[in-house]
CSV table of C-alpha atoms in Angstrom, one decimal:
chain,number,residue,atom,x,y,z
A,30,MET,CA,261.6,-58.5,-23.5
A,31,LYS,CA,259.3,-61.1,-24.6
A,32,PHE,CA,259.6,-64.4,-27.0
A,33,SER,CA,260.3,-64.5,-30.5
A,34,PRO,CA,258.6,-62.5,-32.4
A,35,LEU,CA,256.1,-66.0,-34.1
A,36,VAL,CA,255.8,-66.9,-29.9
A,37,ASP,CA,254.4,-63.8,-29.2
A,38,GLU,CA,251.6,-64.0,-32.6
A,39,LEU,CA,250.7,-66.7,-31.0
A,40,ILE,CA,249.7,-66.4,-27.6
A,41,HIS,CA,248.6,-62.6,-28.5
A,42,SER,CA,246.3,-64.9,-31.9
A,43,LEU,CA,245.0,-67.5,-29.0
A,44,ARG,CA,243.9,-65.0,-27.5
A,45,CYS,CA,240.9,-64.7,-29.9
A,46,LEU,CA,239.0,-67.7,-28.1
A,47,PRO,CA,236.6,-66.6,-25.7
A,48,GLY,CA,237.4,-67.5,-21.9
A,49,VAL,CA,241.4,-67.2,-23.4
A,50,GLY,CA,243.2,-64.7,-21.3
A,51,PRO,CA,246.9,-64.2,-21.6
A,52,LYS,CA,247.8,-67.6,-19.0
A,53,SER,CA,246.1,-69.5,-20.9
A,54,ALA,CA,246.8,-68.6,-23.9
A,55,GLN,CA,250.6,-69.1,-23.1
A,56,ARG,CA,250.2,-72.5,-21.3
A,57,MET,CA,248.5,-73.8,-24.6
A,58,ALA,CA,251.4,-72.4,-27.0
A,59,PHE,CA,253.6,-73.6,-25.3
A,60,GLN,CA,251.9,-77.0,-24.8
A,61,LEU,CA,251.8,-76.6,-28.0
A,62,LEU,CA,254.9,-76.0,-29.4
A,63,GLU,CA,255.1,-78.9,-27.0
A,64,ARG,CA,254.0,-81.4,-27.9
A,65,ASN,CA,251.0,-81.4,-30.1
A,66,ARG,CA,253.0,-80.1,-32.8
A,67,LYS,CA,250.3,-82.6,-35.4
A,68,PRO,CA,247.1,-81.7,-34.0
A,69,GLY,CA,248.1,-77.3,-34.0
A,70,LEU,CA,248.6,-77.9,-37.3
A,71,GLN,CA,245.5,-80.2,-38.6
A,72,LEU,CA,243.9,-77.8,-35.9
A,73,ALA,CA,244.9,-74.4,-38.3
A,74,GLU,CA,243.8,-76.1,-41.3
A,75,THR,CA,240.4,-77.1,-40.2
A,76,LEU,CA,240.1,-74.0,-38.6
A,77,ALA,CA,241.1,-71.9,-41.7
A,78,GLN,CA,238.3,-74.3,-44.0
A,79,ALA,CA,236.0,-73.8,-41.4
A,80,MET,CA,236.1,-69.9,-41.3
A,81,SER,CA,236.1,-69.1,-44.8
A,82,ASN,CA,233.2,-71.8,-45.6
A,83,VAL,CA,230.9,-72.2,-42.9
A,84,GLY,CA,228.1,-70.8,-44.1
A,85,HIS,CA,224.2,-70.7,-43.0
A,86,CYS,CA,221.8,-73.7,-42.7
A,87,LYS,CA,219.4,-71.6,-45.9
A,88,SER,CA,216.9,-73.3,-44.2
A,89,CYS,CA,217.1,-72.9,-41.1
A,90,ARG,CA,220.0,-70.0,-40.3
A,91,THR,CA,222.4,-72.7,-38.5
A,92,PHE,CA,225.8,-73.1,-39.0
A,93,THR,CA,226.6,-75.5,-41.5
A,94,GLU,CA,228.9,-75.9,-44.8
A,95,GLU,CA,226.1,-76.4,-47.5
A,96,GLU,CA,223.2,-75.4,-48.8
A,97,LEU,CA,221.0,-78.4,-46.4
A,98,CYS,CA,221.9,-78.5,-42.2
A,99,PRO,CA,222.0,-82.2,-42.1
A,100,ILE,CA,218.5,-82.4,-40.2
A,101,CYS,CA,217.1,-80.0,-42.8
A,102,ALA,CA,218.7,-82.3,-45.6
A,103,SER,CA,216.6,-85.7,-44.0
A,104,ASN,CA,214.0,-87.0,-45.4
A,105,LYS,CA,212.7,-87.6,-42.3
A,106,ARG,CA,212.9,-84.4,-40.8
A,107,GLY,CA,213.3,-81.8,-43.5
A,108,ASN,CA,209.5,-81.6,-44.4
A,109,SER,CA,208.0,-82.1,-40.5
A,110,ALA,CA,205.0,-79.1,-39.4
A,111,THR,CA,206.4,-78.5,-36.6
A,112,ILE,CA,209.0,-75.7,-35.8
A,113,CYS,CA,211.3,-75.6,-32.8
A,114,VAL,CA,212.7,-71.4,-33.0
A,115,VAL,CA,216.0,-71.5,-30.7
A,116,GLU,CA,218.1,-69.2,-30.6
A,117,THR,CA,221.5,-70.6,-31.3
A,118,SER,CA,223.0,-73.2,-32.6
A,119,ALA,CA,224.2,-74.6,-29.0
A,120,ASP,CA,220.7,-74.1,-28.6
A,121,VAL,CA,219.8,-76.9,-31.3
A,122,LEU,CA,222.1,-79.4,-29.4
A,123,ALA,CA,220.7,-79.3,-26.5
A,124,VAL,CA,217.7,-79.5,-27.1
A,125,GLU,CA,218.6,-82.8,-30.0
A,126,ALA,CA,220.5,-84.5,-27.3
A,127,GLY,CA,216.9,-84.6,-24.8
A,128,GLY,CA,215.4,-86.3,-28.6
A,129,HIS,CA,212.1,-86.0,-27.7
A,130,PHE,CA,211.4,-83.2,-30.5
A,131,SER,CA,211.4,-84.4,-34.4
A,132,GLY,CA,210.3,-81.4,-36.3
A,133,ARG,CA,213.1,-79.0,-37.3
A,134,TYR,CA,214.7,-75.8,-36.0
A,135,PHE,CA,215.2,-72.0,-37.2
A,136,VAL,CA,218.0,-70.7,-35.5
A,137,LEU,CA,217.8,-66.1,-34.7
A,138,LEU,CA,221.4,-66.8,-34.1
A,139,GLY,CA,220.8,-63.7,-31.6
A,140,HIS,CA,217.8,-62.0,-29.4
A,141,LEU,CA,215.6,-59.2,-30.4
A,142,SER,CA,218.0,-56.1,-28.8
A,143,PRO,CA,217.1,-52.2,-30.6
A,144,LEU,CA,219.8,-51.2,-28.2
A,145,ASP,CA,222.7,-53.4,-29.9
A,146,GLY,CA,221.0,-52.6,-33.7
A,147,VAL,CA,219.3,-56.7,-34.3
A,148,GLY,CA,215.9,-56.3,-34.7
A,149,PRO,CA,213.9,-58.6,-36.8
A,150,GLU,CA,215.8,-58.4,-40.3
A,151,GLU,CA,218.5,-59.5,-38.2
A,152,LEU,CA,216.5,-62.6,-36.7
A,153,GLY,CA,216.4,-63.4,-40.2
A,154,LEU,CA,213.0,-63.5,-39.5
A,155,SER,CA,211.1,-62.6,-42.2
A,156,LEU,CA,212.5,-66.2,-43.5
A,157,LEU,CA,210.4,-67.8,-41.0
A,158,GLU,CA,207.6,-65.9,-43.1
A,159,ASP,CA,208.0,-67.0,-46.0
A,160,HIS,CA,208.4,-70.6,-43.9
A,161,LEU,CA,204.9,-69.9,-42.7
A,162,LYS,CA,203.7,-68.4,-45.5
A,163,SER,CA,203.9,-71.8,-47.6
A,164,GLY,CA,201.5,-73.2,-45.9
A,165,ASP,CA,203.6,-76.8,-44.6
A,166,ILE,CA,204.1,-75.5,-41.2
A,167,SER,CA,201.1,-76.6,-38.7
A,168,GLU,CA,202.4,-75.6,-35.5
A,169,LEU,CA,205.5,-73.0,-34.4
A,170,ILE,CA,207.6,-73.8,-30.7
A,171,LEU,CA,209.1,-71.3,-29.3
A,172,ALA,CA,211.9,-72.2,-27.3
A,173,THR,CA,214.1,-69.4,-27.1
A,174,ASN,CA,215.6,-68.4,-23.8
A,175,PRO,CA,213.3,-67.3,-20.8
A,176,THR,CA,215.3,-63.5,-20.3
A,177,VAL,CA,213.5,-60.5,-21.3
A,178,GLU,CA,215.0,-60.4,-24.3
A,179,GLY,CA,213.7,-63.8,-25.3
A,180,ASP,CA,210.6,-63.7,-24.1
A,181,ALA,CA,210.1,-60.2,-26.4
A,182,THR,CA,211.8,-62.4,-29.6
A,183,ALA,CA,209.2,-64.7,-28.3
A,184,HIS,CA,205.8,-62.9,-28.2
A,185,PHE,CA,206.7,-60.4,-31.3
A,186,ILE,CA,207.3,-64.0,-33.6
A,187,ALA,CA,204.2,-65.0,-31.7
A,188,ASP,CA,202.0,-62.6,-32.9
A,189,MET,CA,203.6,-62.6,-36.5
A,190,ALA,CA,203.0,-66.2,-37.0
A,191,SER,CA,198.7,-66.1,-35.0
A,192,ARG,CA,198.3,-62.9,-38.4
A,193,HIS,CA,199.1,-66.9,-40.5
A,194,ASN,CA,196.4,-67.9,-38.0
A,195,ILE,CA,199.5,-71.5,-37.3
A,196,LYS,CA,199.5,-72.3,-33.6
A,197,VAL,CA,201.9,-71.1,-32.1
A,198,SER,CA,203.2,-72.3,-28.1
A,199,ARG,CA,205.7,-71.4,-25.7
A,200,ILE,CA,207.9,-74.2,-24.0
A,201,ALA,CA,206.9,-74.6,-20.7
A,202,HIS,CA,209.0,-73.4,-18.2
A,203,GLY,CA,209.1,-73.6,-14.0
A,204,VAL,CA,210.9,-76.1,-11.5
A,205,PRO,CA,213.7,-77.7,-12.8
A,206,VAL,CA,213.8,-81.3,-12.6
A,207,GLY,CA,215.9,-82.3,-9.6
A,208,GLY,CA,216.1,-79.0,-8.2
A,209,GLU,CA,214.5,-78.0,-4.5
A,210,LEU,CA,211.9,-75.8,-4.1
A,211,GLU,CA,213.8,-74.0,-1.3
A,212,TYR,CA,216.1,-73.2,-4.2
A,213,VAL,CA,214.0,-72.2,-6.2
A,214,ASP,CA,214.5,-68.1,-7.2
A,215,SER,CA,210.6,-66.3,-6.5
A,216,THR,CA,209.3,-66.0,-10.4
A,217,THR,CA,210.1,-69.2,-11.7
A,218,LEU,CA,208.3,-70.5,-8.9
A,219,ALA,CA,205.6,-68.4,-10.1
A,220,LEU,CA,205.8,-69.4,-13.6
A,221,SER,CA,205.3,-73.0,-12.4
A,222,PHE,CA,202.7,-71.7,-10.3
A,223,ASN,CA,200.9,-69.9,-13.4
A,224,GLY,CA,202.0,-72.8,-15.7
A,225,ARG,CA,200.3,-75.4,-13.0
A,226,VAL,CA,198.9,-78.1,-14.8
A,227,PRO,CA,195.9,-80.7,-13.8
A,228,ILE,CA,196.8,-84.7,-13.1
B,16,MET,CA,222.5,-86.2,-34.7
B,17,LYS,CA,225.5,-83.0,-34.9
B,18,PHE,CA,226.1,-80.6,-37.0
B,19,SER,CA,228.0,-80.1,-40.1
B,20,PRO,CA,231.3,-82.4,-41.0
B,21,LEU,CA,233.0,-79.9,-40.5
B,22,VAL,CA,232.0,-77.5,-37.8
B,23,ASP,CA,231.9,-80.7,-35.5
B,24,GLU,CA,235.6,-81.0,-36.9
B,25,LEU,CA,236.5,-77.7,-35.1
B,26,ILE,CA,234.7,-78.5,-33.0
B,27,HIS,CA,236.1,-81.7,-32.5
B,28,SER,CA,239.9,-79.7,-33.0
B,29,LEU,CA,239.2,-77.4,-30.4
B,30,ARG,CA,239.8,-79.8,-27.9
B,31,CYS,CA,243.2,-79.8,-28.2
B,32,LEU,CA,244.2,-77.1,-26.6
B,33,PRO,CA,244.9,-77.9,-22.7
B,34,GLY,CA,241.9,-77.1,-20.7
B,35,VAL,CA,239.4,-77.2,-23.4
B,36,GLY,CA,236.2,-79.6,-23.0
B,37,PRO,CA,233.1,-80.3,-24.7
B,38,LYS,CA,231.5,-77.5,-24.0
B,39,SER,CA,233.6,-74.7,-24.7
B,40,ALA,CA,235.2,-76.1,-27.5
B,41,GLN,CA,231.3,-76.4,-28.8
B,42,ARG,CA,231.4,-72.1,-26.9
B,43,MET,CA,235.0,-71.9,-28.7
B,44,ALA,CA,234.4,-73.0,-31.9
B,45,PHE,CA,229.8,-70.0,-32.6
B,46,GLN,CA,231.7,-67.3,-31.2
B,47,LEU,CA,234.2,-67.8,-34.0
B,48,LEU,CA,231.9,-69.1,-36.3
B,49,GLU,CA,229.4,-66.1,-35.2
B,50,ARG,CA,231.7,-62.4,-34.2
B,51,ASN,CA,235.7,-63.9,-35.2
B,52,ARG,CA,235.8,-64.7,-38.6
B,53,LYS,CA,238.7,-62.6,-39.2
B,54,PRO,CA,241.1,-63.0,-36.3
B,55,GLY,CA,239.9,-66.9,-36.5
B,56,LEU,CA,241.1,-66.9,-39.4
B,57,GLN,CA,244.2,-65.3,-38.7
B,58,LEU,CA,245.0,-67.5,-35.8
B,59,ALA,CA,244.7,-70.3,-38.3
B,60,GLU,CA,247.0,-69.2,-40.2
B,61,THR,CA,250.1,-67.8,-37.6
B,62,LEU,CA,248.7,-72.1,-36.3
B,63,ALA,CA,250.3,-73.0,-39.0
B,64,GLN,CA,253.4,-71.0,-40.1
B,65,ALA,CA,254.1,-71.2,-35.6
B,66,MET,CA,253.8,-75.1,-36.0
B,67,SER,CA,256.2,-75.8,-38.3
B,68,ASN,CA,258.5,-72.5,-38.5
B,69,VAL,CA,259.1,-72.6,-34.3
B,70,GLY,CA,262.3,-74.1,-33.5
B,71,HIS,CA,264.2,-73.8,-30.0
B,72,CYS,CA,267.1,-71.7,-30.0
B,73,LYS,CA,270.8,-73.5,-30.2
B,74,SER,CA,271.8,-71.7,-27.6
B,75,CYS,CA,269.4,-71.8,-24.8
B,76,ARG,CA,267.4,-74.4,-26.3
B,77,THR,CA,263.8,-71.6,-25.9
B,78,PHE,CA,261.5,-71.1,-28.1
B,79,THR,CA,262.3,-69.2,-30.9
B,80,GLU,CA,262.0,-70.0,-34.7
B,81,GLU,CA,265.7,-67.9,-35.3
B,82,GLU,CA,268.0,-69.7,-34.3
B,83,LEU,CA,269.1,-68.2,-31.3
B,84,CYS,CA,266.3,-67.0,-29.1
B,85,PRO,CA,265.7,-62.4,-28.3
B,86,ILE,CA,267.9,-62.9,-25.2
B,87,CYS,CA,270.3,-65.6,-26.3
B,88,ALA,CA,270.8,-63.0,-29.6
B,89,SER,CA,271.2,-59.8,-27.1
B,90,ASN,CA,274.7,-58.4,-27.1
B,91,LYS,CA,273.6,-57.0,-24.2
B,92,ARG,CA,273.0,-60.4,-21.9
B,93,GLY,CA,274.1,-63.1,-24.6
B,94,ASN,CA,277.8,-63.2,-22.9
B,95,SER,CA,276.5,-62.7,-19.5
B,96,ALA,CA,278.4,-65.5,-17.6
B,97,THR,CA,276.0,-65.9,-15.0
B,98,ILE,CA,272.8,-68.8,-16.4
B,99,CYS,CA,270.1,-69.0,-15.4
B,100,VAL,CA,268.9,-72.9,-15.9
B,101,VAL,CA,264.9,-73.3,-15.3
B,102,GLU,CA,262.3,-76.3,-16.5
B,103,THR,CA,260.8,-74.7,-19.0
B,104,SER,CA,260.3,-71.5,-21.2
B,105,ALA,CA,257.2,-69.5,-19.2
B,106,ASP,CA,259.0,-69.7,-16.4
B,107,VAL,CA,261.7,-67.3,-18.5
B,108,LEU,CA,258.9,-64.6,-18.6
B,109,ALA,CA,258.1,-65.1,-14.4
B,110,VAL,CA,261.9,-64.3,-14.1
B,111,GLU,CA,262.0,-61.7,-16.9
B,112,ALA,CA,258.4,-60.1,-15.2
B,113,GLY,CA,260.5,-59.1,-12.6
B,114,GLY,CA,263.8,-57.6,-14.1
B,115,HIS,CA,266.2,-58.6,-11.6
B,116,PHE,CA,268.1,-61.2,-13.2
B,117,SER,CA,270.3,-59.3,-16.4
B,118,GLY,CA,272.1,-63.0,-17.7
B,119,ARG,CA,270.9,-66.2,-20.1
B,120,TYR,CA,268.7,-68.6,-19.3
B,121,PHE,CA,268.8,-72.4,-19.7
B,122,VAL,CA,265.1,-74.0,-20.8
B,123,LEU,CA,265.3,-77.5,-19.5
B,124,LEU,CA,261.8,-78.4,-21.2
B,125,GLY,CA,260.9,-80.3,-18.6
B,126,HIS,CA,262.7,-82.4,-15.6
B,127,LEU,CA,264.8,-85.6,-14.6
B,128,SER,CA,261.3,-88.4,-15.3
B,129,PRO,CA,263.6,-91.4,-15.7
B,130,LEU,CA,259.5,-93.7,-15.0
B,131,ASP,CA,258.6,-90.9,-18.2
B,132,GLY,CA,262.2,-91.4,-19.8
B,133,VAL,CA,263.0,-88.5,-19.8
B,134,GLY,CA,267.3,-88.6,-18.7
B,135,PRO,CA,269.9,-86.1,-19.9
B,136,GLU,CA,269.6,-86.3,-22.9
B,137,GLU,CA,266.0,-84.3,-23.1
B,138,LEU,CA,266.9,-81.9,-21.2
B,139,GLY,CA,269.8,-81.0,-23.8
B,140,LEU,CA,272.0,-81.6,-20.9
B,141,SER,CA,275.3,-82.4,-23.4
B,142,LEU,CA,274.8,-78.6,-24.7
B,143,LEU,CA,274.8,-77.5,-20.9
B,144,GLU,CA,278.1,-78.4,-19.7
B,145,ASP,CA,279.4,-77.3,-23.4
B,146,HIS,CA,277.8,-74.3,-22.0
B,147,LEU,CA,279.9,-75.1,-18.6
B,148,LYS,CA,283.4,-76.5,-21.0
B,149,SER,CA,284.0,-73.5,-22.5
B,150,GLY,CA,284.9,-71.5,-19.9
B,151,ASP,CA,283.1,-68.3,-20.3
B,152,ILE,CA,280.9,-69.8,-17.1
B,153,SER,CA,280.9,-68.4,-13.9
B,154,GLU,CA,277.7,-68.9,-12.7
B,155,LEU,CA,274.8,-71.1,-12.6
B,156,ILE,CA,271.7,-70.3,-10.7
B,157,LEU,CA,268.8,-74.0,-10.5
B,158,ALA,CA,266.3,-72.0,-10.8
B,159,THR,CA,264.0,-76.2,-10.9
B,160,ASN,CA,260.7,-75.8,-9.3
B,161,PRO,CA,261.2,-76.8,-5.7
B,162,THR,CA,259.3,-80.1,-6.0
B,163,VAL,CA,260.6,-84.0,-5.9
B,164,GLU,CA,262.1,-83.5,-9.7
B,165,GLY,CA,262.9,-79.9,-9.7
B,166,ASP,CA,265.1,-80.9,-6.8
B,167,ALA,CA,266.4,-83.9,-8.3
B,168,THR,CA,267.3,-82.0,-11.5
B,169,ALA,CA,268.9,-79.7,-9.6
B,170,HIS,CA,271.4,-81.7,-8.0
B,171,PHE,CA,272.5,-83.7,-10.5
B,172,ILE,CA,273.0,-80.3,-13.4
B,173,ALA,CA,275.1,-79.2,-9.7
B,174,ASP,CA,277.5,-82.3,-9.3
B,175,MET,CA,278.3,-81.4,-13.0
B,176,ALA,CA,278.8,-78.3,-12.8
B,177,SER,CA,281.1,-78.8,-9.5
B,178,ARG,CA,283.3,-81.4,-12.1
B,179,HIS,CA,283.5,-78.3,-14.3
B,180,ASN,CA,284.5,-75.7,-10.9
B,181,ILE,CA,281.7,-73.4,-11.2
B,182,LYS,CA,280.1,-71.8,-8.2
B,183,VAL,CA,276.3,-72.8,-8.7
B,184,SER,CA,273.4,-72.2,-6.9
B,185,ARG,CA,270.0,-73.3,-6.0
B,186,ILE,CA,267.3,-70.0,-5.8
B,187,ALA,CA,266.0,-69.6,-1.7
B,188,HIS,CA,262.4,-71.5,-1.2
B,189,GLY,CA,261.2,-69.8,1.8
B,190,VAL,CA,258.0,-67.6,3.2
B,191,PRO,CA,256.2,-66.2,0.0
B,192,VAL,CA,256.0,-62.6,0.3
B,193,GLY,CA,252.8,-60.8,1.2
B,194,GLY,CA,252.4,-64.2,2.9
B,195,GLU,CA,250.5,-64.9,6.6
B,196,LEU,CA,252.9,-67.3,9.1
B,197,GLU,CA,249.5,-69.3,10.0
B,198,TYR,CA,248.7,-70.0,6.0
B,199,VAL,CA,251.9,-72.5,4.9
B,200,ASP,CA,252.9,-75.4,4.4
B,201,SER,CA,255.6,-77.1,7.1
B,202,THR,CA,258.1,-78.2,4.5
B,203,THR,CA,258.1,-74.4,3.4
B,204,LEU,CA,258.3,-73.3,6.6
B,205,ALA,CA,261.3,-75.8,7.3
B,206,LEU,CA,263.0,-74.7,4.1
B,207,SER,CA,262.4,-71.0,5.7
B,208,PHE,CA,264.0,-71.7,8.9
B,209,ASN,CA,266.9,-73.6,7.3
B,210,GLY,CA,268.0,-71.0,5.2
B,211,ARG,CA,268.1,-68.4,7.8
B,212,VAL,CA,269.6,-65.4,6.9
B,213,PRO,CA,271.4,-62.6,9.6
B,214,ILE,CA,270.3,-59.7,8.9
């Protein structure tokens, strides 16, 4: 015998969250019931709204409930001639946290993975090509992850950009700042030697 | 600049869940938006219902949306003369998982902690006293946690039960099955020597 049907259902539903197993779900349910009822209700409302209303920015494909995301809608940045291509919306935040990039983004929401049925269409590359065709873009910075799929995606997009005679670059890969050579894997080290810059 | 207001609010709201920090909340929000919209909506609905409708069982104080929880409502167990006193609803599940106890429970939903303003009234001890007075109870098993507060709570309840001439016992504390003597702390080991049983 478990708990009452509604409590059981709450525990079960919480497991749709990533990283939440049976024990965590139980702990979450009881904590909410014991002393977080108001924030719990607030979460329920926000969740329902977000699941129904959040779509994609029609310019950069990131998640937004409006037509354009705050970055694309901003006067300063929305017309920038530089586009940074990233895999996920979280990557946008990571780049923004640095504060060194002031152009626009294009969010692929994934990477090329033919075996999983993810092709150029799923990544919205036709939309990216429309941007390239428009003539407003001077540079494309490819910031996909340095994985096999991320690299393949970067190469595919680089080919596309070169067809439109647009300058295209890939972010540098090498030893991270604060890292120690001793603990860096050999592939990264090889990349950092190949990508050495004169000082 | 962060995300759109609604996405930001979703990430913020998810942080009311225990153990969810800013990064996990972000990951949860994106995962739900990317590929879990339907379970997300389902969670929102269940959460809203649970936060509004789940109350306490009027006999054992565990969480339930009905008047009596499934255990108290069951014919077989609801009239049992043995009550096991536990601190939380999760403890009920832990005891039930063993399958060796077939009586009723009484859930304190906490432990005595005068500094935090938790006294006998907050633990529903008057309701427990009503059960004791009713004359239907023959034994009270105290299964509060073996912490300072849990022990204090157990002693307080034991005093109450002895005033009503009801047999009261505390679950045994000692070396857990499968544990190794070498790694057991000295207090537990002392308890297991004091509580030795003749074989």
